[in-house]
XYZ file of C-alpha atoms in Angstrom:
590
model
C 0.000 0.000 0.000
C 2.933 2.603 0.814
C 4.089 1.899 -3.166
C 0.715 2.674 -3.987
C 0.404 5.575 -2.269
C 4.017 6.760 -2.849
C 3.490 6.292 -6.915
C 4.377 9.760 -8.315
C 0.907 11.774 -9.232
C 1.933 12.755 -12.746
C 2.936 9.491 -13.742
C -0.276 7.820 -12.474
C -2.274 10.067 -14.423
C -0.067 9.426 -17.514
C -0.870 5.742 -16.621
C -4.893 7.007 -16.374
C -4.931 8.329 -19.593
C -4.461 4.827 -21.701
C -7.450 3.549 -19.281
C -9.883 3.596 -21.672
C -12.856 1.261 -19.959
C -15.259 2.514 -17.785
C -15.393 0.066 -15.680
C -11.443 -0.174 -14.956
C -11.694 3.182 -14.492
C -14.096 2.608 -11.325
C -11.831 0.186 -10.341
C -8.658 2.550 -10.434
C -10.642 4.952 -7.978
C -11.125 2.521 -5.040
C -7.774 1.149 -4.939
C -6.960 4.145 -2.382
C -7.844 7.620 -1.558
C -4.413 9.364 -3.644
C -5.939 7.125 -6.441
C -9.452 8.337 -5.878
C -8.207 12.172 -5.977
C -5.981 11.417 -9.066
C -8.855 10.043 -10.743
C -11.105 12.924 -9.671
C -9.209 15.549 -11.161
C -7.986 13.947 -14.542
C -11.045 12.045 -15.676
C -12.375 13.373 -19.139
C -14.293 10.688 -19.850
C -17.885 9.904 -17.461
C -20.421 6.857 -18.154
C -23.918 6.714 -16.440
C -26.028 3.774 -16.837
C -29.241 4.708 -14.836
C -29.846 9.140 -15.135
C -31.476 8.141 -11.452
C -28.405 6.219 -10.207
C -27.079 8.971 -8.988
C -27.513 12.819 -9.060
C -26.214 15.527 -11.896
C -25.088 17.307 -8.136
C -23.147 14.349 -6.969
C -21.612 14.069 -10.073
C -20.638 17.395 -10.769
C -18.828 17.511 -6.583
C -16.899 14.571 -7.957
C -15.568 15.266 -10.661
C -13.871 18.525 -11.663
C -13.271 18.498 -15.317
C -15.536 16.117 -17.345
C -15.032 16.801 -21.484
C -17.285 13.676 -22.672
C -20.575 12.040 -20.991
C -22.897 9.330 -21.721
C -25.938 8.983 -20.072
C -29.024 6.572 -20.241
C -32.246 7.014 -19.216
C -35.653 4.874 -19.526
C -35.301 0.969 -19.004
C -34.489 -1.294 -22.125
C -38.093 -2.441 -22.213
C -39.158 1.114 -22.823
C -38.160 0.124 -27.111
C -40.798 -2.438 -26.397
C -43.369 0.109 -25.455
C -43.412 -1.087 -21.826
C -42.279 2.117 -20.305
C -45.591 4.298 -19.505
C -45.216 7.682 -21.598
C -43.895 10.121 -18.856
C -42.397 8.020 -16.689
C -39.295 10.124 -16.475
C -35.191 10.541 -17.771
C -35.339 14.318 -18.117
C -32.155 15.946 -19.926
C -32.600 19.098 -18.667
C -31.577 18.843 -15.446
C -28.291 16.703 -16.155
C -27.257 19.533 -19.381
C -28.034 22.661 -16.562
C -25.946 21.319 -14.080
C -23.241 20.609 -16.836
C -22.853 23.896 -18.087
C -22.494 25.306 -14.660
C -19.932 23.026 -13.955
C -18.320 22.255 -17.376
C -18.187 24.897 -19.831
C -15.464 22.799 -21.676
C -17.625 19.890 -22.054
C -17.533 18.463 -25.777
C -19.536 15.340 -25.958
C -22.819 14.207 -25.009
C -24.571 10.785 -25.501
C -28.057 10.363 -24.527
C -29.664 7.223 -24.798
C -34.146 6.721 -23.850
C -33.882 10.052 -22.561
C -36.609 12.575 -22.839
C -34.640 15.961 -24.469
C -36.404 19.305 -24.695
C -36.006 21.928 -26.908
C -35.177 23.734 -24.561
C -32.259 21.237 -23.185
C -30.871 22.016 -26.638
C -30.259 25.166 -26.652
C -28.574 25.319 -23.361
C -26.287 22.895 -25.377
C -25.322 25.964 -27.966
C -25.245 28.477 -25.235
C -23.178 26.340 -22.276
C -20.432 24.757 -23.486
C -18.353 26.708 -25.614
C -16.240 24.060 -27.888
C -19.206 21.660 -28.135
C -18.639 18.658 -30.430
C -20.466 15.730 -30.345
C -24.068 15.042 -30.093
C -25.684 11.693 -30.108
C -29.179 11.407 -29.424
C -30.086 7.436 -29.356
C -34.070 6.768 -28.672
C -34.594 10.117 -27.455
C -38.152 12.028 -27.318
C -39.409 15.454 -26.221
C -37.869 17.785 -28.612
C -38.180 19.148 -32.117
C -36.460 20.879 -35.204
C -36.808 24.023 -33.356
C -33.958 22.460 -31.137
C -32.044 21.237 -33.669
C -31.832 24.652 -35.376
C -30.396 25.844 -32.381
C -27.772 23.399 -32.221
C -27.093 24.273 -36.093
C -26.937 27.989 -35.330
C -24.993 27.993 -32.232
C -22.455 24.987 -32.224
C -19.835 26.300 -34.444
C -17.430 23.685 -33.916
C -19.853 20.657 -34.352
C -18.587 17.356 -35.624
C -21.156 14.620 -34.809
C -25.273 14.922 -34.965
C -26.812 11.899 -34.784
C -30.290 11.530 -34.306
C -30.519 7.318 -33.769
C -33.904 5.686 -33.913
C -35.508 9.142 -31.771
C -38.798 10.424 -31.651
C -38.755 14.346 -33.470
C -41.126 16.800 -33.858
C -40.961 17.925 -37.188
C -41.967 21.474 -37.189
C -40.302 22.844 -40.045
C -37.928 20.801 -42.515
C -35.129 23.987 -42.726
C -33.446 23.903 -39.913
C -30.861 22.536 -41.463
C -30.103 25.486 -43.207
C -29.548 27.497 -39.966
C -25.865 26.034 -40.335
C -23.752 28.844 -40.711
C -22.052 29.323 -44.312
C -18.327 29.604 -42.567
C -19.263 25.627 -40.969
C -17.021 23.262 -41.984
C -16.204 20.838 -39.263
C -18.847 18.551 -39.782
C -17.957 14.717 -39.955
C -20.886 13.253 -38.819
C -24.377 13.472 -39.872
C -27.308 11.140 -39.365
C -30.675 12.524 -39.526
C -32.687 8.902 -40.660
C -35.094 9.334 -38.357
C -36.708 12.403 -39.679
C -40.077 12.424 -41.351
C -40.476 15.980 -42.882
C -38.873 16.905 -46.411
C -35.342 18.606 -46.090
C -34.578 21.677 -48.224
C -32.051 19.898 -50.299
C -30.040 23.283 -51.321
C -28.824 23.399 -47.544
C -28.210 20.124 -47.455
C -26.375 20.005 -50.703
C -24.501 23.089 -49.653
C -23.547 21.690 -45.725
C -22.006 17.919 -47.369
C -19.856 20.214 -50.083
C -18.470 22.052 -47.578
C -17.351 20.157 -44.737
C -14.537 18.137 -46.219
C -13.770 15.823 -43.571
C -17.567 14.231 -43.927
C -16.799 10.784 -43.359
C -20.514 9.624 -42.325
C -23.796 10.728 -43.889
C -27.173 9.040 -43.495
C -30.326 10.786 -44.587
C -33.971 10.547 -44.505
C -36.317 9.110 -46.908
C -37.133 12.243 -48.316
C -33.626 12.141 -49.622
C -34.571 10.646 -53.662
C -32.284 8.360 -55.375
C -31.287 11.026 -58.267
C -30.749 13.709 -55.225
C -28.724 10.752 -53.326
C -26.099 10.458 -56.426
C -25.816 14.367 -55.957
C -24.581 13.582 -52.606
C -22.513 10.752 -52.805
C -20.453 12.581 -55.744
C -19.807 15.427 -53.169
C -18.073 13.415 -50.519
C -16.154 10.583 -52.019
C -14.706 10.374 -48.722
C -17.394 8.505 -47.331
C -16.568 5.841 -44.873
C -20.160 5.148 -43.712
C -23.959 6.199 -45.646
C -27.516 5.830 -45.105
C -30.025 6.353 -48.082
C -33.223 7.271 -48.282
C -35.558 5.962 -50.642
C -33.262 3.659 -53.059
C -36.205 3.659 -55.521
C -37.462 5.352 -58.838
C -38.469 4.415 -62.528
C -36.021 2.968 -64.677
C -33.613 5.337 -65.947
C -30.405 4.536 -67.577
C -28.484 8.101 -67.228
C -29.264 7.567 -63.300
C -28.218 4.310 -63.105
C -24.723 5.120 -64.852
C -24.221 8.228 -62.515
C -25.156 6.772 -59.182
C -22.940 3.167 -60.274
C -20.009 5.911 -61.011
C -20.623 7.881 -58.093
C -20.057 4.330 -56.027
C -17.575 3.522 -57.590
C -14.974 6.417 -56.743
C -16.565 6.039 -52.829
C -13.149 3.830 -52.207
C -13.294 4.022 -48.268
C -16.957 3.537 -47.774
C -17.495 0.528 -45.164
C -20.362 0.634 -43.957
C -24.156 0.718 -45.745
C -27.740 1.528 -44.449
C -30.771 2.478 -45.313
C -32.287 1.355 -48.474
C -35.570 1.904 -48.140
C -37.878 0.668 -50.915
C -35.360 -1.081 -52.492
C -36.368 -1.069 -57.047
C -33.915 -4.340 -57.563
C -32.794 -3.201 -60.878
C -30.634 -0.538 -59.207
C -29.077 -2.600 -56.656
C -26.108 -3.253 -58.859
C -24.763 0.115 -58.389
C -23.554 -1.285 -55.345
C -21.905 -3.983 -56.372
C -18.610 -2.219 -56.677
C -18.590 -1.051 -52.788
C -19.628 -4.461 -51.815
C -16.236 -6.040 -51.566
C -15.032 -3.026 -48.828
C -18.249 -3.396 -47.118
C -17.872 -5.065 -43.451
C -21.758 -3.632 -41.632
C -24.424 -4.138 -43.821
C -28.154 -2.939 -42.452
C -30.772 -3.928 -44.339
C -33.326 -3.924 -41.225
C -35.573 -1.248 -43.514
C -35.069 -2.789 -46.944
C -37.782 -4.943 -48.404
C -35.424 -6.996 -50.609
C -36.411 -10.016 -51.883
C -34.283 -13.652 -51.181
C -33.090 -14.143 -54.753
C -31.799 -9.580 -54.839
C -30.264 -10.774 -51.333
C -28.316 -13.273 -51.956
C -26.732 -11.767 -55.128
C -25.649 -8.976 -52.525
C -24.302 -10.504 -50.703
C -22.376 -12.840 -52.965
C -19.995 -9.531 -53.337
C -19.558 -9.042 -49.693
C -16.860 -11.072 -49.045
C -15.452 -9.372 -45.759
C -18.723 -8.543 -44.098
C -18.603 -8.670 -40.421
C -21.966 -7.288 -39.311
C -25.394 -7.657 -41.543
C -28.952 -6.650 -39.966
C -31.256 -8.088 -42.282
C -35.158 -8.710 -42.761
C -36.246 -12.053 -42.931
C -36.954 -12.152 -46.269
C -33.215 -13.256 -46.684
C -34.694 -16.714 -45.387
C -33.046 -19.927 -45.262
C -31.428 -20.133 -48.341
C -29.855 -16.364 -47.908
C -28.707 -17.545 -44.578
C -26.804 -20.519 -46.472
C -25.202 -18.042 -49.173
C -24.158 -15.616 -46.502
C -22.433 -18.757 -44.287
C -20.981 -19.429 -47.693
C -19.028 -16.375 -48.725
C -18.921 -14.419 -45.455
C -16.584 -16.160 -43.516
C -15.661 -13.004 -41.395
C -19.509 -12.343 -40.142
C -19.080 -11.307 -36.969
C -22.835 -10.323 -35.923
C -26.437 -11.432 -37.416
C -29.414 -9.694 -36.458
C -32.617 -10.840 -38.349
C -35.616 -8.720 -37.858
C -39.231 -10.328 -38.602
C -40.735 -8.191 -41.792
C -44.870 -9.056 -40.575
C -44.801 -10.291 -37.181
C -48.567 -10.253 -36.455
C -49.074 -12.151 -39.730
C -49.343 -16.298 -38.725
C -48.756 -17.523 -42.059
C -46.109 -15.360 -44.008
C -44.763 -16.490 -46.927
C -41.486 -16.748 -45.809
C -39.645 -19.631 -45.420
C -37.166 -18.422 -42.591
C -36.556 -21.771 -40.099
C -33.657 -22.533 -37.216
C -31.542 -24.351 -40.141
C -30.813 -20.364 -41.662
C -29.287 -19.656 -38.179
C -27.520 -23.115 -38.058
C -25.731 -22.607 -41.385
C -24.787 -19.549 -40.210
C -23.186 -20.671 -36.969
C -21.525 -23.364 -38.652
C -20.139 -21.825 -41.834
C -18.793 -18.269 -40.040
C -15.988 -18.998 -37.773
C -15.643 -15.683 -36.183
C -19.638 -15.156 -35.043
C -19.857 -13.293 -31.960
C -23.013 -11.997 -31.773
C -26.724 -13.201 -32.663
C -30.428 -11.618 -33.023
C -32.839 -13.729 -34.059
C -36.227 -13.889 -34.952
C -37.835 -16.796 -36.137
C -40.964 -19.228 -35.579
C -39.539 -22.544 -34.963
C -37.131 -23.619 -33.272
C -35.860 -26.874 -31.628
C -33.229 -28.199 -29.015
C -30.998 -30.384 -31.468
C -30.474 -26.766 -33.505
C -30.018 -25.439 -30.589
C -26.937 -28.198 -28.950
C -25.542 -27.489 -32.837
C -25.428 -23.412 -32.321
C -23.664 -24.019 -29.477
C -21.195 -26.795 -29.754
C -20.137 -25.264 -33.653
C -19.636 -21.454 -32.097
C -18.331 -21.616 -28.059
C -17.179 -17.779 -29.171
C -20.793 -16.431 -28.649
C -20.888 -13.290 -26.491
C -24.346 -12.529 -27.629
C -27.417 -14.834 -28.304
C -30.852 -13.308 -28.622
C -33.315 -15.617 -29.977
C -37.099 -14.171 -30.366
C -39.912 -16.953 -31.101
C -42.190 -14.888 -32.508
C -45.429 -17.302 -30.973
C -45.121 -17.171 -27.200
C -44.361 -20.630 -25.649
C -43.415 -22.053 -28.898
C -41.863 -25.784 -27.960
C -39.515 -27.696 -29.573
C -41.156 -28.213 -33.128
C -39.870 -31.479 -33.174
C -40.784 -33.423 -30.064
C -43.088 -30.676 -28.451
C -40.704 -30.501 -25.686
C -39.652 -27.733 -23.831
C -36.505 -25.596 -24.904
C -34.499 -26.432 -21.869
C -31.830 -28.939 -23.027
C -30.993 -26.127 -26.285
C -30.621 -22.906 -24.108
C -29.100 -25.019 -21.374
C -26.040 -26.355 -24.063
C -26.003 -22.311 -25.271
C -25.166 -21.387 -21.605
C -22.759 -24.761 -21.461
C -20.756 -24.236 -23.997
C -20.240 -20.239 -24.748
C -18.335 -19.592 -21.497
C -17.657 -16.298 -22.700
C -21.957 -15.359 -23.192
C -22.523 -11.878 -21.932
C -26.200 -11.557 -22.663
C -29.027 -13.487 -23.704
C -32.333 -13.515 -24.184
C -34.671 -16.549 -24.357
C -38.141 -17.050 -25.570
C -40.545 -19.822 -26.464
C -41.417 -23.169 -24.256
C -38.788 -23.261 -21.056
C -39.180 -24.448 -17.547
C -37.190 -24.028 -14.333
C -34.836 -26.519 -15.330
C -32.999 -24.274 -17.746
C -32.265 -21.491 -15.144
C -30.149 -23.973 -12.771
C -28.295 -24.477 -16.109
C -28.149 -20.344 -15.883
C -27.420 -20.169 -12.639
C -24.472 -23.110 -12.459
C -22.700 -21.968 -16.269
C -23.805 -18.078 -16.830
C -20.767 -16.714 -15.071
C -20.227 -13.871 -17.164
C -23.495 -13.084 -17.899
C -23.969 -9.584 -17.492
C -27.836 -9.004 -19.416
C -30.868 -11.623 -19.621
C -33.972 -11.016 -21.231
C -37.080 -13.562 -20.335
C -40.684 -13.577 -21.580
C -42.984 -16.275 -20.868
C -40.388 -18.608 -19.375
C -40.450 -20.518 -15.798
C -42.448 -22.384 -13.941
C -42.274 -20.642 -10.521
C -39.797 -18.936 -8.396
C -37.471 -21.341 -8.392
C -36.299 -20.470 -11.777
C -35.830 -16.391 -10.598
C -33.912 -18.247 -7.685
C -31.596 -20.261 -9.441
C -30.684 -17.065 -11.507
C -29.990 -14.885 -8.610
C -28.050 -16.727 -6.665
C -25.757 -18.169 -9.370
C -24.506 -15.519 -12.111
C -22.289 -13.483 -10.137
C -21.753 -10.831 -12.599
C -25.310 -10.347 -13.702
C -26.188 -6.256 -14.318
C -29.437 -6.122 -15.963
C -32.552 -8.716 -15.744
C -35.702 -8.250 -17.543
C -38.632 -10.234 -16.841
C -42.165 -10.330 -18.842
C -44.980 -12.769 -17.930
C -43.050 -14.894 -15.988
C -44.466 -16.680 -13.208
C -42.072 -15.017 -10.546
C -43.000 -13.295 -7.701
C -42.014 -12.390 -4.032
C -40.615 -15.372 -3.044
C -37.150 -15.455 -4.916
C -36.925 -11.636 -5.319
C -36.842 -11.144 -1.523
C -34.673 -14.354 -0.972
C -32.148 -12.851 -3.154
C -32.627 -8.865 -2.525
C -28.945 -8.919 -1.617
C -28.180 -9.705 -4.900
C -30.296 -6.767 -6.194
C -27.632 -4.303 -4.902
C -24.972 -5.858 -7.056
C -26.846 -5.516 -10.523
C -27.316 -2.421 -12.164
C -31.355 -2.831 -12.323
C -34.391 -5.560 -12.724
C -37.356 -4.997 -14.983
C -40.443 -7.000 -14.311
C -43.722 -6.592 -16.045
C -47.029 -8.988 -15.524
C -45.107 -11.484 -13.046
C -46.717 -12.238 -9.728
C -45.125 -9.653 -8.078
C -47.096 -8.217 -4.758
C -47.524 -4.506 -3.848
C -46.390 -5.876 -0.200
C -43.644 -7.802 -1.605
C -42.175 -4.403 -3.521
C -43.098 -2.983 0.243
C -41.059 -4.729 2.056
C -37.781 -5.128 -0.708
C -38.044 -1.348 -0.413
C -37.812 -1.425 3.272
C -34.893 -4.023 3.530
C -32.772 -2.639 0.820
C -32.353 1.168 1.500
C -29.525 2.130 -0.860
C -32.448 0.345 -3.572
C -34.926 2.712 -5.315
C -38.243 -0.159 -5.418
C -40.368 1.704 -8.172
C -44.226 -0.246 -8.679
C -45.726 1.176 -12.136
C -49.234 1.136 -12.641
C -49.930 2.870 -16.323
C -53.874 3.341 -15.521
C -52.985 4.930 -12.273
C -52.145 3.089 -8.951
C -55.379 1.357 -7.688
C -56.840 2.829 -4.443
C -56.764 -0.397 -2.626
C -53.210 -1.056 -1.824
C -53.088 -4.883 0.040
C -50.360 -6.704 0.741
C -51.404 -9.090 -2.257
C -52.463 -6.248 -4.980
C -50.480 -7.097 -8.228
C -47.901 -4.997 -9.549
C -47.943 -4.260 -13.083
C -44.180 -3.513 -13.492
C -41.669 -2.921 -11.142
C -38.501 -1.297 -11.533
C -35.604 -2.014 -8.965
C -31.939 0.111 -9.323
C -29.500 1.164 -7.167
C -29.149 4.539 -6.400
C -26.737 6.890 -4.249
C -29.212 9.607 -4.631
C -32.116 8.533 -3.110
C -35.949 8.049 -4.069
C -36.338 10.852 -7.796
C -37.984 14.074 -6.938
C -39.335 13.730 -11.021
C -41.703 10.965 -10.075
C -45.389 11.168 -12.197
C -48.591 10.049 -10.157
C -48.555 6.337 -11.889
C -45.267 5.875 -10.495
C -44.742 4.968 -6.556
C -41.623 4.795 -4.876
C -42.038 1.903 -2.050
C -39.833 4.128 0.603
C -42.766 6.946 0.210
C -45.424 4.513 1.748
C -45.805 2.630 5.342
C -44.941 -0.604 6.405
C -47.095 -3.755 5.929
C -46.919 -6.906 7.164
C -45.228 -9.996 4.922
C -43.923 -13.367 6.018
C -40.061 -13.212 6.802
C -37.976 -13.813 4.155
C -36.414 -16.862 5.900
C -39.654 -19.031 5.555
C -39.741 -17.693 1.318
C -38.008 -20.444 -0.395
C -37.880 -23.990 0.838
């Protein structure tokens, strides 16, 4: 310890500077209180996985001098509509409190969070060398906002506007980017619905010469998108709009020449209503191409697979699943350096589609690409021997999501439950980080969890379990788990107060229609103080409150800041209400 402590303070924040991870970073800060001080003053960097984890006033006493910060806000669930509108993760707060304290901030990532216009234009006022702005499922604010951002951040490099909720008010703010801007590198404004006054947009990509990713709306054309492409060559990364139009030869021969001198372009999205004739203007980027997302583009198996057949060093491809079975073979045939799959269902409240999408795609694909990683998967059969296959032909999974469209879907072979399949995935991929499991499982396959899913940090159930021995098994055996989300399970306050300890290791639990008691949440609240216990009734909280009303969600975090001030009526923090009675938790769990 006197080494430790004796370690010269420059050097160990020359040693701080290479520590990129977050996590080690947290870690570097405990091992004493010269390291904690050290850390305080030189950290740039700041991640925040729950905006009610902890306050933007704890934060900013902390640390002195933070230039980048990432914050997320709403639960996971809330992509799957399961987060009440309302329920909370203001910016405003966090971006006030950061321009009193850091003028010389430069980056901020927001993730679920709900961002006013008024949020910003703090932004452009506050922080005087402002860079980077990501914006990733965000809500609350408009183009009004964004013209402020144009107008006022004059050293700008990154907008991004990911998969977030705008109010289009008027399509030219764009053009409130000042003439002398150049800085620009990275713009992605998909998620926009209103038409774009393509002068300014023309005018912003021609001058910013150091543009290296661009992905536009769908009011972007595909004669307007050659326009673009011409104008920054340098492209590493684009998203087109509509990739559509009658046939027209002169188009065709400038937007296949315009591809053609993109010679650093690696990455592809967009596409949206794909006319096959002019996918092979692509064809000459293909062979640079390693992410491919297709998640938007209606293209057909047969267009598919002749893609692909030119994208010999992909490593990532989101596709629909109209790539089906036979795409999936193709793509485990000249891929071999796919690192990710996600497959996204194209109808998936039609029963019948005519698409023949089965487990054998994923199966070819998890044999035939040696460096997989990473799997999303939806699909509507499924069975255990695919399953032990998956497994035992790529150990290397980090990531497995698999999504059976049909809730309790069994094994379509023998009618069976799942349990033997997920148990081999957990088995053999000692390296699995998350996973999420669907279709027909019992308890069995969470003592399978519980014994092998060391280094599990995120699992995702629906419909799974027969009771709360399943929950149990989980909790008390991964060790690293950080996030669990639970829908219609049959847990309830049995194995959740057995294992509350466990709660204060994890980052947060999600749990929506379980069997889950008001007096349950009541007294978890009660025993675990450092724990915010939040019940979430979306039609208002009933005005009997028993011991065994049902919850209809319940969020659980940990927290250094207490109970939220920003609570809405629907939402009801356990610590704000008085005691009732419930069995011990000794006598919970046999």
């Amino acid at each position: 310890m006197r080494m430790v402590q004796s370690f010269p303070e420059e050097a160990l924040e020359h040693v701080l500077s290479f520590v990129d991870s977050h996590g080690d970073r947290n870690s570097v800060s405990l091992v004493c209180k010269t390291w904690y001080e050290t850390d305080r003053w030189c950290r740039r960097r700041l991640f925040i996985g729950n905006c009610y984890a902890v306050s933007p006033q704890i934060v900013t006493r902390r640390f002195r001098d933070i230039r980048s910060l990432t914050i997320k806000g709403k639960p996971h669930f809330a992509d799957y509509n399961l987060v009440p509108q309302g329920w909370g993760a203001h910016a405003l707060p966090w971006i006030v409190a950061m321009g009193e304290a850091y003028p010389a901030l430069e980056e901020l990532r927001l993730k679920r969070m709900v961002v006013s216009d008024e949020a910003l234009e703090l932004i452009g006022k506050c922080f005087r060398n402002f860079r980077v702005l990501v914006l990733y499922f965000c809500d609350g604010f408009s183009t009004d906002g964004l013209a402020s951002i144009a107008a006022n951040c004059r050293t700008l490099r990154v907008l991004e506007l990911i998969e977030s909720e705008v109010d289009d008010i008027r399509g030219n703010w764009i053009s409130h980017f000042p003439d002398s801007f150049t800085s620009l590198e990275s713009l992605n404004i998909s998620c926009l619905e209103s038409e774009l006054p393509f002068a300014a947009l023309e005018r912003l990509v021609d001058r910013c010469p150091n543009l290296k990713s661009l992905r536009v709306n769908r009011s972007v054309p595909l004669e307007k998108l050659a326009v673009l492409v011409e104008k920054a060559p340098r492209l590493m990364d684009l998203g087109t709009g509509l990739f559509m139009t009658d046939s027209r030869p002169e188009l065709f021969t400038r937007l296949a020449g315009a591809f053609s001198r993109c010679n650093e372009l690696k990455s592809l999205n967009g596409l949206l209503d794909v006319a096959p004739s002019y996918l092979p203007t692509l064809y000459p980027v293909c062979p640079r191409l390693t992410t491919l997302n297709l998640m938007y583009a209606p293209i057909q198996s047969p267009d598919l697979v002749k893609l692909l057949s030119y994208c010999k060093n992909l490593q990532r491809l989101w596709v629909l699943d109209y790539i089906e079975d036979r795409g999936l073979e193709a793509l485990a045939s000249s891929c071999k350096d796919l690192q990710e799959l996600r497959v996204f269902p194209s109808e998936p409240y039609d029963h019948e589609p005519n698409i023949t999408l089965t487990e054998q795609g994923l199966v070819s694909v998890a044999v035939g690409c040696p460096k997989l990683q990473s799997v999303l998967y939806f699909c509507r059969q499924m069975s255990n021997q695919a399953l032990i296959t998956i497994a035992t032909s790529r150990p290397t999974l980090t990531r497995f999501r698999l999504c059976i469209i049909e809730p309790l879907c069994p094994d379509y072979i023998t009618q069976g439950p799942l349990d033997e399949g997920f148990g081999a995935i957990v088995e053999h991929c000692k390296d699995l980080k998350r996973l999420s499991m669907s279709g027909f499982i019992t308890d069995r396959v969470f003592q399978h969890i519980g014994a092998h899913g060391m280094k599990l940090e995120m699992l995702s159930l629906a419909f799974a379990g027969n009771s709360d021995v399943g929950l149990h098994y989980v909790l008390s055996g991964c060790k690293n788990l950080k996030k669990l989300e639970i829908r219609d399970c049959p847990f309830g306050d049995r194995a959740l107060l057995f294992n509350a300890s466990k709660l204060e290791t994890m980052r947060s639990l999600w749990m929506s229609s379980c069997r889950v008691s008001y007096g349950g949440c009541q007294v978890l609240g009660e025993k675990m103080p450092r724990l915010n216990v939040e019940v979430i009734h979306e039609k208002g909280l009933p005005e009997s409150r028993s011991e065994q009303c049902p919850v209809e969600h319940l969020y659980v975090y940990r927290t250094v800041a207490g109970p939220r001030s920003d609570a809405p009526e629907f939402v009801w923090t356990m610590t704000d209400t008085p005691s009732v009675r419930c069995s011990p938790t000794e006598q919970l769990l046999p």
